[in-house]
Every structure is written in C-alpha cells, then in structure tokens.
Amino acid sequence: MPDTNLNFDPTRLKFGVGQPVTRQEDPILLQGRGRYTDDITLQGQAWCVMVRSPYAHGIIKGIDTAAAKEMPGVLGVYTGADLADYGAMKCGMPVKSKDGSPLIGINRPSLATDKVRFVGDPVAFVVAETKLQARDAAEAVELDIESLDAVTEASAAAAPGAPQLYDHIPGNTVLDFQYGDPAKVAAAFANAAHVTKLSIRNNRVVVCAMEPRSAIGEYDATDGRYTLHVGCQGVFGLRGQMANDLLKVPTDKVRILTGNVGGSFGMKASAYPEYVPVLHAAKLLGRPVKWTDDRSGSFVSDQHGRDHEVDAELAFDGDGRMMAVRLTCYANIGAYLATVGPHMATGNYVKNIQSNYATPLIEVNTKCVVTNTTPVSAYRGAGRPEANYYMERLVEQAAKEMGRSAVELRRLNHIREDQFPFDAPSGSVYDTGEFTAILDQALAAADHAGFPARRDEAKARGKLRGIGIGNFLECTAPPQKEQGEIRFEADGGVTIVTGTLDYGQGHWSPFAQLLHTQLGVPFEKVRLLQGDSDQLIAGGGTGGSKSMMASGAAIMQAAAEVVEKGKQAAAFMLEAAVGDIEFEQGADGLGRFTIAGTDRSIGIMDLAEKLRAAGTLPAEVPNTLNVRTVFQDAPMAFPNGCHVAEVEIDPDTGHTEVVKYTTVNDFGVIVNPLLVQGQAHGGIVQGIGQALMEQVAYSEEGQILTASYQDYALPRAGDLPNFGFEAHAVPCKTNPVGAKGCGEAGCAGSLPAVMNAVVDALSVHGIQHMDMPATPERVWQAIRAAQG
C-alpha cells in the first residue's frame, strides 16, 4: 500500500489530515439553506399520496377508485394493474440454505395486487394538483380486502400451523442458513469444561431519520429519460436498481439526484414502492410529480431494523479459553425481502461474532422468516453491533458462572499482537489490533478501580449502580469499486467527485482535508460532488463504515495521478526534464512543482490556470490536471475498541439512567477527530436508545402499536451523560489512508456496555439477564419478580 501522504507533513497544515476541522456544510444547514428533497418545488409540479392497507394480511378483492377520481384537483388514481409493465424490487444476495438451495426470492411490485402483507402495504396512489387534494382523494379510495390471520414474530411464523404469507415459501422460511462445521463445534461443546447459554432478543426498532422519505419524478419525453430526486445513500447504485429492476430501461435513461439527506442509517439505501409511481405519473401527465411521507407513514413504510431471536452459546476449556461460539437464530425479515434483508443475521453475524477474541470455531444457524410486519433491512451496524452484543453478554455471564473476573477472561482470550495477521474462522484476516491495551486504557480512563466507591455512594442514595464493559470489533462493508475524480475548475475551485454519499456524516471537510494534504490545494477551494448519477462511472454509496477507506483511497489514487500529470506539465512550463521535477509542500503549505536543486517552481493552482489558458500544447503535455479514476475494491477494515458504561437504577420506579460513559477506540488513522467523535456520539446514543427505550410493538392482528412518537421513545439530551472519547490508533494496513471506519462503532460498543451495566446493577437481586429494551416497566417487574 502507498504511504498515507505523498511528501507533505500533515501536522504543518491547519486543514490537514488529523486536524479537528469543522464541517463545511454546517453554516449552510444551520442557516436553513440546505436543499432536501422536500425543499424542491418544480414548475408544474403535482402531488402524489399513497393509499396503504389498514390490514396486516388479506386478499385484495377490489379497489374502487371512482369516487376519488371525481374529487377536486385529482389528475389520476392508479392501482397495481396500471404498473404491470414495470419490474419488481428484489433481493439478489447470493446466499444459500444449508442444503445448498438458493434464497427463495420475493418479487415485490410497487403496489400490491393479490394480497396485502403488512399494515402500510401500498395498494394505490392518487395524483392531484395539491397535497391536500391528493390526501382527500386517497381517503376516498375504497378497499375491499378479505382479512386473514396474521403473524408478527419470526419463530411463530416458522412454527407448524402458522399463517402462510406466500404459496411458494413453505413454513414462511426463505432461508435456512448455516455457517461453520457443526460436527467440530458440537465436539467442542461436548468436550468443554464450561458452557454458557443465553436466549437474547434483538428488539425491532424504527429508524427515525430526521428527514422523512421524499421523491420527485420527472420524465423527458424527448429523449425518454427519467429523473428521480430522492434522498438516498448512493446515486450510482440506486440508478442501477431503478433502471435494471424496476423501470427496465438502459441506465443512461435514468438520472438520480440527491441533495442534502437528513439521516438514513441504512434505511434509504434502496428503492422503495413510491419511486415508480411518481415516475409513472410524471410520464403520463407530462409534469413533475412529488411525494413526501408524513411521520406516521414513515413508521409503517420505512424499513425497520434488528428483530432477531437468538440462542447464544459459548464453550470454554479448563483454562478459561474460548473453544467455540454458536448462534441459533430466527430472523424476522418482514413481509418482503429487502435488498440486504437476510444479510444482518447471516453474513454479518458470521463476520462479527468473533469480535476481538481468538475463538477457533464459529457456527451460525439462522432461519430468515417472513412475517406480517414492515420489511426489515440494514440499520446502523446491520448485524455488527448485535453480534458483538451477544459475545459480550456471553463473556460477562460466563465469568459469573465460572467465578472469574470478566476483565481477566477478556484479556485471556484476546487476539494477541504477535498473532497478526490473524486468520479468523469467519474467513476474515485481521491486519492489526491492540485489544488488551485498549481494554486497559478504557478501564483506566473510566476509573474502573474506583467503581466500588461510586456504587456504595449510590446505594446510600437508594440507587443501584452498575458498570458494564463493551469490547467490540467490527468488519466493515465488503470491497467495492469507488470513483475518484479531481477537477480544477475555471473559477479557481477544485472539485472532488466520488460515489459515496453524505447523509449526515460530513464528508466534505475530511475529503477536502485529505486532498489538501495530498496536493496542497487550498482547503477553502475544495468542493464535493456526490449526488448526481450523471457524473459517476462507479460508486459503492455510503454504508458499512467504509467511506474513508473507499473514497479516501480513490482520492489518493487520483491525487497521485494529478501529480504525475503535473510533473509533465510543469516540465514544459519550466523548460526542464520531467525527471527533474519534484512535487513538494511550500512554506505556505501549498503544493509546488520544483526543478530539483533550484528555486524555480510553479504552484499547483497556478499550473492548472496556465494549462487552461495555454491553448494548443505538445502531445506529450497534458492540457489539464483533471483526473478521473476508479479505485478497485478497497478491502474491509476492522475498527475496534472498548466502551465502559455506568448506570444507576431507581428500584422503586425501574428508571435507568446512564451516568458515566467512557470510550477508547481504534479507528486507525483519523482524518478529522472532531467529526469522528461526533459519529461515535451518534452511534452511542442510538445504542442507548435501543438498550433502554426503543421497541416496535404489534398487536396479535398485526397492527403496529408504536406508530408515533407518543408511543415510541427516543433518547433526548437529558437522558445522556457526557461521553469520554480517547483514540488508540493502530493504522490499518489494507487501505492507503490507514483508516478503519467509525460510523457504526458507537452502536457496537454501546449495546453491550449499557446492558452489561444494567445486569450488573440488578445482580444484587440475583438477576442474570435482561433483554433490550430495559424500560422502567420491565426493570421494575424484574426486581419485583426477583423479590418474590
């Protein structure tokens, strides 16, 4: 791998790699000048409103649209029959069941035509001059649906006699996945000196992005081209899905445009049922058509996260060393297969259950089951936090059962530094890590030794205080191609073009810092272009904590090509041989091409300007410094760390408060520590939310009971302590930046840290496990039950 910079010392650069630079977009967003999809109003724009099923399961007998069509302002009312020529949303994951059979596919049309399978399943849509007119008309559409029995839990759906969602999916099971060698794992458990078992529920959550989903469709009849304005996680990939799977047109007939995005966390990554309707209506009506969801619609139509039932087991030898870990899981994928729906409880469980321990054997058994619920897909971490959570709960419980220190048990089983590169049984190869050092640093930073005194002081106030450790190691997203393009613009600016997409992370500043460090171009001159599919030739989007590894590597590769072109151009301008030209950082921090051994040089920005004005140049001299390249397959990386949480529980009310929180993280080379801390804080808060508050609940009939913020709790500022953050950077060896990713790590560390702390606090009552969320009611009931 190339060096993490060319010739520049980033510590000399105010805006270089490693500096806590504020986000470039913050002034724009804070002043209300952001441009989200719903902010866009196009000339002649009409409005679309979806008609959704009020039943969780039923046969569609008829849809009467006559009254709706006669209402004021209505331009059209459409059902699934009107969209028959379009394709379907599908999951193309090449995953197989343990018998070798492929994943049973589900082709989901944009509008249900035969059956409805969850509350919120779209069955029709109305287009009108205004949103209120469309809403009124949507309410006038009459649905004739024969209600059927529903099932909402994965294990219940897989049981004999359960309601069947699809004729072609026996037992509602689309995948019966297995990884590992069952015979070897069984032998390890049979020969183990100690086995710890826990049944753990990974609770379903609503994604709760600040910005509800929105889309605007346009159609140009002259060239037969569709344009979709939509918030997403990557315009290149979404264009492919829309063109190939749904619209069934060449990709050059589709353009995806994304401006600011108010959060996604995996939820907005793929196509949704509303996108074909707005494009279809725009084509028929010859005018743009807009749809924006309301919050209650988001609760039922946005893909949910998590929802797995897991039996977790960990085997130890007589010395306390891990012999094998085994997960047996029912994964609820909802009513339809999302693009990556099965991946969380299969591939990502396999990759991440290892964590940072030298466990020699892994077995994962997962049944992916359809139910009459909102589809489930990726949510911050997408199986990574959960797998780490299972392992850390097992370690804590095993230590109690064996009468050992949980800290010492972790130290004993950590992968040692002399074992790298480490071939994990998951198939991953860990390149670096200092896991025990990070654990020790976290314990010191958290004043772990002083906890007994804090516990006694809390007891004197009538509170139960607990401490929890959350070791974690994540495997980031798999390798994908990523575009790296650098343009020296006529106005003196420099534009980075890349296929990742910022939906809240703040890519602009760190990408600019990296380019500033590589080329010495002025930081304030750097712009970022991500959200226009017409500008891209590759792009993996943003997800799986890989943006800096992918786009960063692509930027570095493009920068190296700029330098080579610049040497050829500078040689011509300075009348020297190409071999005599050096690229270096000037005293002003800006990049310069210099004739070796002389004071003759030209700055990179001046060189770009001269090339623009030069006119005809010799064939061997580039007429621009612009570069467009594709970085091939940045390998995954392995961010890791240790979180330590302390909670206080009021035994009279069951209320749990997180009162102290410390983290030590190995994110490799940190380009912008300010933004990395912000990413960690956000993940921690979402983890605390899942651990203590959040859970989607359904009635027996499949009605969602938590369909608004009156029924669904989210953490607020008053629920949170200050977060201690320390870096323990071990540069990654598998990408040129040296970064390891950070976007999802906060969840991976917080779930086990918080829940281990809750169980520790409750251990005085003999309580050994509690499922998420540890709400006041659940905690109060557990204490009362333990007291008899």
Coordinates of C-alpha atoms in Angstrom, one line a residue, residues 240-704:
G240 CA -28.8 0.7 -11.4
Q241 CA -31.7 -0.7 -9.3
M242 CA -34.2 1.7 -10.7
A243 CA -33.2 1.2 -14.3
N244 CA -32.5 -2.5 -14.4
D245 CA -35.0 -3.9 -11.9
L246 CA -37.9 -1.5 -11.9
L247 CA -38.1 0.7 -15.0
K248 CA -36.5 -1.9 -17.3
V249 CA -34.6 0.7 -19.3
P250 CA -30.9 1.3 -20.0
T251 CA -29.1 3.0 -17.2
D252 CA -28.4 6.1 -19.3
K253 CA -32.2 6.7 -19.4
V254 CA -32.2 7.3 -15.6
R255 CA -30.8 10.1 -13.6
I256 CA -30.8 10.1 -9.8
L257 CA -30.2 13.4 -8.0
T258 CA -29.7 13.7 -4.2
G259 CA -29.1 16.9 -2.3
N260 CA -28.9 17.1 1.5
V261 CA -30.2 14.0 3.3
G262 CA -31.4 14.1 6.9
G263 CA -30.3 10.8 8.1
S264 CA -30.7 7.2 6.8
F265 CA -28.7 4.7 8.8
G266 CA -29.2 2.1 6.1
M267 CA -32.9 2.7 5.6
K268 CA -32.8 4.9 2.5
A269 CA -30.2 2.8 0.7
S270 CA -32.5 1.0 -1.7
A271 CA -35.5 1.6 -3.9
Y272 CA -39.0 1.9 -2.4
P273 CA -42.5 1.3 -3.7
E274 CA -43.2 5.1 -4.1
Y275 CA -40.5 5.7 -6.6
V276 CA -42.0 4.0 -9.6
P277 CA -45.4 5.7 -9.0
V278 CA -44.1 9.2 -9.2
L279 CA -42.1 8.5 -12.3
H280 CA -45.0 6.7 -13.9
A281 CA -47.4 9.6 -13.2
A282 CA -44.8 12.1 -14.4
K283 CA -44.6 10.3 -17.7
L284 CA -48.4 10.1 -18.2
L285 CA -49.1 13.6 -17.1
G286 CA -46.1 15.3 -18.7
R287 CA -45.3 17.2 -15.5
P288 CA -43.2 16.6 -12.3
V289 CA -44.9 14.6 -9.5
K290 CA -43.8 14.8 -5.9
W291 CA -44.4 12.6 -2.9
T292 CA -43.4 13.2 0.7
D293 CA -44.2 10.9 3.6
D294 CA -45.5 12.1 6.9
R295 CA -44.2 10.8 10.1
S296 CA -46.9 8.2 10.7
G297 CA -46.4 6.9 7.2
S298 CA -42.7 6.6 7.9
F299 CA -43.3 4.4 11.0
V300 CA -45.1 1.8 8.8
S301 CA -43.4 2.2 5.4
D302 CA -39.7 2.8 6.2
Q303 CA -37.8 -0.4 6.6
H304 CA -37.3 -1.3 10.3
G305 CA -34.1 -2.5 11.9
R306 CA -33.0 -5.5 14.0
D307 CA -35.7 -8.1 15.2
H308 CA -33.9 -11.4 15.8
E309 CA -34.5 -14.1 18.4
V310 CA -31.2 -15.7 19.3
D311 CA -29.9 -18.6 21.4
A312 CA -26.2 -17.9 22.0
E313 CA -23.7 -20.4 23.4
L314 CA -20.0 -20.1 24.3
A315 CA -17.8 -23.1 25.2
F316 CA -14.6 -22.8 27.3
D317 CA -11.8 -25.2 28.2
G318 CA -10.5 -25.8 31.7
D319 CA -8.2 -22.8 31.5
G320 CA -11.0 -20.4 30.5
R321 CA -10.1 -20.2 26.9
M322 CA -12.9 -20.0 24.3
M323 CA -13.3 -23.1 22.3
A324 CA -16.4 -22.3 20.2
V325 CA -19.3 -19.9 19.8
R326 CA -22.7 -20.9 18.4
L327 CA -25.7 -18.8 17.4
T328 CA -29.1 -20.2 16.6
C329 CA -31.4 -17.5 15.3
Y330 CA -34.8 -16.7 13.9
A331 CA -34.5 -13.5 11.8
N332 CA -37.7 -11.6 11.1
I333 CA -37.4 -10.1 7.6
G334 CA -40.9 -8.7 7.5
A335 CA -43.4 -9.1 4.7
Y336 CA -41.0 -8.7 1.8
L337 CA -37.3 -9.3 1.2
A338 CA -35.4 -6.0 1.4
T339 CA -32.2 -5.7 -0.8
V340 CA -30.0 -6.8 2.1
G341 CA -32.7 -8.2 4.3
P342 CA -31.1 -11.6 5.1
H343 CA -27.5 -10.3 5.5
M344 CA -27.6 -9.0 9.0
A345 CA -28.3 -12.3 10.8
T346 CA -26.3 -14.4 8.4
G347 CA -23.1 -12.9 6.8
N348 CA -22.7 -10.1 9.3
Y349 CA -23.3 -12.4 12.3
V350 CA -20.6 -14.7 10.9
K351 CA -18.1 -11.8 10.4
N352 CA -18.6 -10.1 13.7
I353 CA -19.4 -12.7 16.4
Q354 CA -15.7 -13.4 16.6
S355 CA -15.2 -9.9 17.9
N356 CA -11.6 -9.4 19.1
Y357 CA -11.3 -12.9 20.7
A358 CA -9.2 -15.8 19.5
T359 CA -12.2 -18.2 19.3
P360 CA -11.2 -21.1 17.0
L361 CA -14.7 -22.2 15.9
I362 CA -17.9 -20.4 14.9
E363 CA -21.3 -21.7 14.0
V364 CA -24.2 -19.6 12.9
N365 CA -27.6 -21.1 12.2
T366 CA -30.3 -18.7 11.0
K367 CA -33.8 -19.1 9.7
C368 CA -34.9 -16.0 7.8
V369 CA -38.7 -15.8 8.1
V370 CA -41.4 -13.6 6.5
T371 CA -44.0 -12.1 8.8
N372 CA -46.9 -9.7 8.5
T373 CA -44.7 -6.7 9.5
T374 CA -42.8 -3.9 7.9
P375 CA -39.8 -5.2 6.0
V376 CA -36.5 -5.3 7.9
S377 CA -33.2 -4.1 6.5
A378 CA -30.0 -2.5 7.5
Y379 CA -29.9 -0.2 10.5
R380 CA -26.7 1.4 11.8
G381 CA -24.3 -1.6 12.1
A382 CA -26.6 -4.1 10.3
G383 CA -25.7 -7.1 12.4
R384 CA -22.4 -5.9 13.6
P385 CA -23.5 -4.4 16.9
E386 CA -25.7 -7.3 17.7
A387 CA -23.0 -9.9 17.2
N388 CA -20.7 -8.0 19.5
Y389 CA -23.5 -7.7 22.0
Y390 CA -24.1 -11.4 22.0
M391 CA -20.5 -12.1 22.6
E392 CA -20.1 -9.6 25.4
R393 CA -23.1 -10.8 27.2
L394 CA -21.8 -14.3 27.0
V395 CA -18.4 -13.3 28.3
E396 CA -20.0 -11.5 31.3
Q397 CA -22.3 -14.3 32.1
A398 CA -19.6 -16.9 31.7
A399 CA -17.4 -15.0 34.1
K400 CA -20.1 -15.0 36.7
E401 CA -20.9 -18.7 36.3
M402 CA -17.2 -19.6 36.5
G403 CA -16.4 -17.3 39.4
R404 CA -13.8 -15.4 37.3
S405 CA -13.1 -11.8 36.6
A406 CA -14.8 -10.7 33.4
V407 CA -11.9 -8.4 32.7
E408 CA -9.3 -11.2 33.1
L409 CA -11.4 -13.5 31.0
R410 CA -11.3 -10.9 28.2
R411 CA -7.6 -10.5 28.5
L412 CA -7.0 -14.2 28.4
N413 CA -9.0 -14.6 25.2
H414 CA -7.9 -11.5 23.3
I415 CA -6.1 -12.0 20.0
R416 CA -2.5 -11.1 20.8
E417 CA -0.4 -8.7 18.9
D418 CA 2.0 -11.4 17.9
Q419 CA -0.9 -13.3 16.2
F420 CA -1.4 -10.7 13.4
P421 CA -2.3 -11.1 10.6
F422 CA -5.0 -13.2 12.2
D423 CA -7.0 -15.7 10.2
A424 CA -10.4 -15.7 11.8
P425 CA -12.7 -18.7 11.4
S426 CA -15.2 -16.3 9.7
G427 CA -12.8 -16.1 6.8
S428 CA -11.7 -12.5 7.6
V429 CA -8.0 -11.7 8.0
Y430 CA -7.4 -9.1 10.7
D431 CA -4.4 -7.0 9.9
T432 CA -3.8 -5.1 13.1
G433 CA -5.1 -4.6 16.6
E434 CA -4.0 -3.9 20.2
F435 CA -7.1 -5.2 22.0
T436 CA -5.8 -5.7 25.5
A437 CA -4.0 -2.4 25.5
I438 CA -7.3 -0.7 24.5
L439 CA -9.2 -2.6 27.3
D440 CA -6.7 -1.5 29.9
Q441 CA -6.7 2.1 28.6
A442 CA -10.5 2.2 28.8
L443 CA -10.6 0.8 32.3
A444 CA -8.1 3.4 33.4
A445 CA -9.9 6.3 31.7
A446 CA -13.2 5.1 33.3
D447 CA -11.6 4.8 36.7
H448 CA -12.8 1.2 36.9
A449 CA -10.9 0.7 40.1
G450 CA -12.9 3.5 41.8
F451 CA -16.3 2.0 40.9
P452 CA -16.9 0.2 44.2
A453 CA -16.8 3.5 46.0
R454 CA -19.3 5.0 43.5
R455 CA -21.6 2.0 43.9
D456 CA -21.6 2.4 47.6
E457 CA -22.3 6.1 47.4
A458 CA -25.3 5.4 45.0
K459 CA -26.5 2.7 47.4
A460 CA -26.6 5.3 50.2
R461 CA -29.0 7.3 48.0
G462 CA -31.2 4.3 47.4
K463 CA -29.9 3.7 43.8
L464 CA -28.5 0.5 42.2
R465 CA -25.3 1.3 40.3
G466 CA -23.8 -1.0 37.7
I467 CA -20.8 -0.9 35.4
G468 CA -20.6 -2.6 32.0
I469 CA -17.8 -3.2 29.5
G470 CA -18.4 -3.4 25.8
N471 CA -15.4 -4.7 23.9
F472 CA -16.1 -4.7 20.1
L473 CA -14.6 -5.3 16.8
E474 CA -16.5 -4.7 13.5
C475 CA -15.9 -5.9 10.0
T476 CA -16.7 -3.0 7.7
A477 CA -18.5 -3.4 4.4
P478 CA -17.1 -5.7 1.7
P479 CA -14.9 -4.3 -1.1
Q480 CA -16.5 -2.2 -3.8
K481 CA -15.2 0.0 -6.6
E482 CA -15.1 3.7 -5.9
Q483 CA -14.7 6.7 -8.2
G484 CA -12.0 9.2 -7.6
E485 CA -12.2 12.4 -9.7
I486 CA -10.5 15.7 -9.2
R487 CA -11.4 18.7 -11.3
F488 CA -9.6 22.0 -11.4
E489 CA -12.4 24.4 -12.2
A490 CA -12.2 27.6 -14.3
D491 CA -13.2 29.7 -11.3
G492 CA -10.2 28.5 -9.3
G493 CA -12.0 25.9 -7.3
V494 CA -11.2 22.2 -7.0
T495 CA -14.0 19.6 -7.1
I496 CA -13.8 16.1 -5.8
V497 CA -16.3 13.7 -7.4
T498 CA -16.9 10.5 -5.6
G499 CA -19.6 7.8 -5.5
T500 CA -20.1 7.7 -1.7
L501 CA -22.9 10.0 -0.4
D502 CA -23.1 12.1 2.7
Y503 CA -26.4 11.7 4.5
G504 CA -25.2 13.4 7.7
Q505 CA -21.7 12.2 8.2
G506 CA -20.0 15.4 7.0
H507 CA -17.8 14.1 4.1
W508 CA -16.9 17.4 2.7
S509 CA -14.4 18.5 5.3
P510 CA -12.4 15.2 5.7
F511 CA -12.3 14.6 2.0
A512 CA -11.1 18.2 1.5
Q513 CA -8.5 17.7 4.3
L514 CA -7.2 14.6 2.6
L515 CA -6.9 16.3 -0.8
H516 CA -5.3 19.3 0.9
T517 CA -2.7 17.1 2.5
Q518 CA -2.1 15.1 -0.7
L519 CA -1.8 18.0 -3.2
G520 CA -1.5 21.2 -1.1
V521 CA -4.6 22.7 -2.8
P522 CA -6.2 25.4 -0.7
F523 CA -8.7 23.8 1.7
E524 CA -11.3 26.5 1.2
K525 CA -11.3 26.0 -2.6
V526 CA -12.3 22.3 -2.4
R527 CA -15.8 21.3 -3.2
L528 CA -17.5 18.0 -3.1
L529 CA -19.9 16.5 -5.7
Q530 CA -21.6 13.2 -4.8
G531 CA -25.3 13.3 -5.5
D532 CA -25.6 13.2 -9.3
S533 CA -25.6 9.9 -11.1
D534 CA -24.8 11.5 -14.4
Q535 CA -21.4 12.5 -13.0
L536 CA -20.4 8.9 -11.9
I537 CA -18.8 5.9 -13.6
A538 CA -18.6 3.9 -10.3
G539 CA -19.7 4.2 -6.7
G540 CA -20.5 2.0 -3.8
G541 CA -22.5 4.5 -1.9
T542 CA -22.1 5.1 1.8
G543 CA -22.7 2.2 4.2
G544 CA -20.8 -0.2 6.3
S545 CA -18.4 2.4 7.7
K546 CA -16.3 2.3 4.5
S547 CA -16.5 5.9 3.0
M548 CA -13.0 7.0 4.1
M549 CA -11.4 3.7 3.1
A550 CA -13.1 3.7 -0.3
S551 CA -13.4 7.4 -1.3
G552 CA -10.3 8.3 0.6
A553 CA -8.3 5.7 -1.3
A554 CA -9.9 6.8 -4.5
I555 CA -9.0 10.5 -3.8
M556 CA -5.4 9.5 -3.0
Q557 CA -5.1 7.4 -6.2
A558 CA -6.5 10.4 -8.2
A559 CA -4.1 12.8 -6.4
A560 CA -1.1 10.6 -7.4
E561 CA -2.2 10.8 -11.0
V562 CA -2.6 14.6 -10.7
V563 CA 1.0 14.7 -9.5
E564 CA 2.2 12.7 -12.5
K565 CA 0.3 14.8 -15.0
G566 CA 1.5 17.9 -13.1
K567 CA 5.2 16.9 -13.5
Q568 CA 4.8 16.6 -17.2
A569 CA 3.0 19.9 -17.5
A570 CA 5.5 21.7 -15.1
A571 CA 8.4 20.3 -17.0
F572 CA 7.1 22.0 -20.1
M573 CA 6.2 25.3 -18.3
L574 CA 9.6 25.4 -16.5
E575 CA 11.6 24.2 -19.6
A576 CA 13.1 21.2 -17.7
A577 CA 13.1 17.4 -18.0
V578 CA 10.2 15.6 -16.4
G579 CA 12.7 13.5 -14.3
D580 CA 14.0 16.8 -12.7
I581 CA 10.6 17.9 -11.5
E582 CA 9.7 17.3 -7.8
F583 CA 6.4 17.8 -6.1
E584 CA 6.6 19.2 -2.6
Q585 CA 4.9 21.4 0.0
G586 CA 5.9 25.0 0.0
A587 CA 6.4 27.2 3.1
D588 CA 2.8 28.3 2.6
G589 CA 1.5 24.8 2.8
L590 CA 0.6 24.7 -0.8
G591 CA 1.7 22.2 -3.4
R592 CA 4.5 23.2 -5.8
F593 CA 6.3 21.6 -8.7
T594 CA 10.0 22.4 -8.4
I595 CA 13.1 21.8 -10.6
A596 CA 15.3 19.7 -8.3
G597 CA 18.2 21.7 -6.8
T598 CA 16.8 25.0 -7.9
D599 CA 14.4 27.7 -6.6
R600 CA 12.4 27.6 -9.9
S601 CA 8.9 26.3 -9.2
I602 CA 5.3 26.7 -10.0
G603 CA 2.3 26.2 -7.6
I604 CA -0.2 23.6 -8.5
M605 CA -3.1 26.1 -8.7
D606 CA -1.0 28.4 -11.0
L607 CA -0.1 25.4 -13.1
A608 CA -3.8 24.4 -13.5
E609 CA -4.7 28.0 -14.5
K610 CA -1.8 28.2 -17.0
L611 CA -2.9 24.9 -18.6
R612 CA -6.5 26.3 -19.0
A613 CA -5.1 29.3 -20.8
A614 CA -2.4 27.7 -22.8
G615 CA -4.3 26.7 -25.9
T616 CA -2.6 24.1 -28.1
L617 CA 0.1 22.1 -26.3
P618 CA 2.5 19.4 -27.4
A619 CA 1.0 15.9 -27.5
E620 CA 3.1 14.8 -24.5
V621 CA 1.9 17.7 -22.3
P622 CA -1.5 17.3 -20.6
N623 CA -3.8 20.2 -21.2
T624 CA -5.4 19.8 -17.8
L625 CA -4.6 18.4 -14.3
N626 CA -8.1 16.9 -14.1
V627 CA -8.2 13.2 -13.3
R628 CA -11.0 10.6 -13.3
T629 CA -10.1 7.1 -11.9
V630 CA -11.7 4.1 -10.2
F631 CA -10.2 2.6 -7.1
Q632 CA -10.6 -1.1 -7.2
D633 CA -12.0 -3.0 -4.2
A634 CA -10.8 -1.4 -1.0
P635 CA -10.6 -4.3 1.5
M636 CA -12.7 -4.3 4.6
A637 CA -11.2 -3.0 7.8
F638 CA -11.6 -3.8 11.5
P639 CA -12.5 -0.8 13.8
N640 CA -12.4 -1.9 17.4
G641 CA -12.5 -0.5 20.9
C642 CA -13.8 -0.7 24.4
H643 CA -16.8 1.2 25.9
V644 CA -17.4 1.4 29.7
A645 CA -20.8 2.5 30.9
E646 CA -22.2 3.1 34.3
V647 CA -25.9 3.2 35.1
E648 CA -28.0 4.0 38.1
I649 CA -31.4 2.3 38.6
D650 CA -34.1 3.5 40.9
P651 CA -35.5 0.3 42.3
D652 CA -38.8 1.9 43.2
T653 CA -39.6 3.0 39.6
G654 CA -37.3 0.9 37.5
H655 CA -35.9 4.0 35.8
T656 CA -32.4 3.6 34.4
E657 CA -30.0 6.5 33.9
V658 CA -26.7 6.3 32.1
V659 CA -24.5 8.4 34.4
K660 CA -20.9 7.8 33.1
Y661 CA -19.6 6.8 29.8
T662 CA -16.1 6.3 28.5
T663 CA -14.8 5.0 25.2
V664 CA -11.4 4.1 23.7
N665 CA -11.4 3.4 20.0
D666 CA -9.0 2.2 17.3
F667 CA -10.3 3.8 14.1
G668 CA -6.8 3.7 12.5
V669 CA -5.7 7.0 11.0
I670 CA -8.3 9.6 12.0
V671 CA -8.6 12.3 9.3
N672 CA -10.8 14.6 11.3
P673 CA -11.1 13.8 15.1
L674 CA -13.9 16.3 15.6
L675 CA -16.2 14.5 13.1
V676 CA -15.1 11.1 14.3
Q677 CA -16.1 11.9 17.8
G678 CA -19.5 13.1 16.5
Q679 CA -20.0 9.9 14.7
A680 CA -19.2 7.9 17.8
H681 CA -21.5 10.0 19.9
G682 CA -24.4 9.5 17.4
G683 CA -23.9 5.7 17.4
I684 CA -23.7 5.6 21.2
V685 CA -27.0 7.5 21.5
Q686 CA -28.7 5.1 19.1
G687 CA -27.3 2.2 21.1
I688 CA -28.6 3.6 24.3
G689 CA -32.0 4.1 22.7
Q690 CA -32.2 0.5 21.7
A691 CA -30.9 -0.7 25.0
L692 CA -33.2 1.3 27.2
M693 CA -36.2 2.7 25.3
E694 CA -37.0 1.6 21.8
Q695 CA -39.1 -1.3 20.6
V696 CA -41.7 -1.7 17.8
A697 CA -44.8 -3.5 19.2
Y698 CA -47.5 -5.2 17.2
S699 CA -50.9 -6.4 18.2
E700 CA -52.0 -10.0 17.5
E701 CA -53.8 -8.8 14.4
G702 CA -50.6 -7.2 13.1
Q703 CA -51.5 -3.6 13.9
I704 CA -48.4 -1.5 14.8

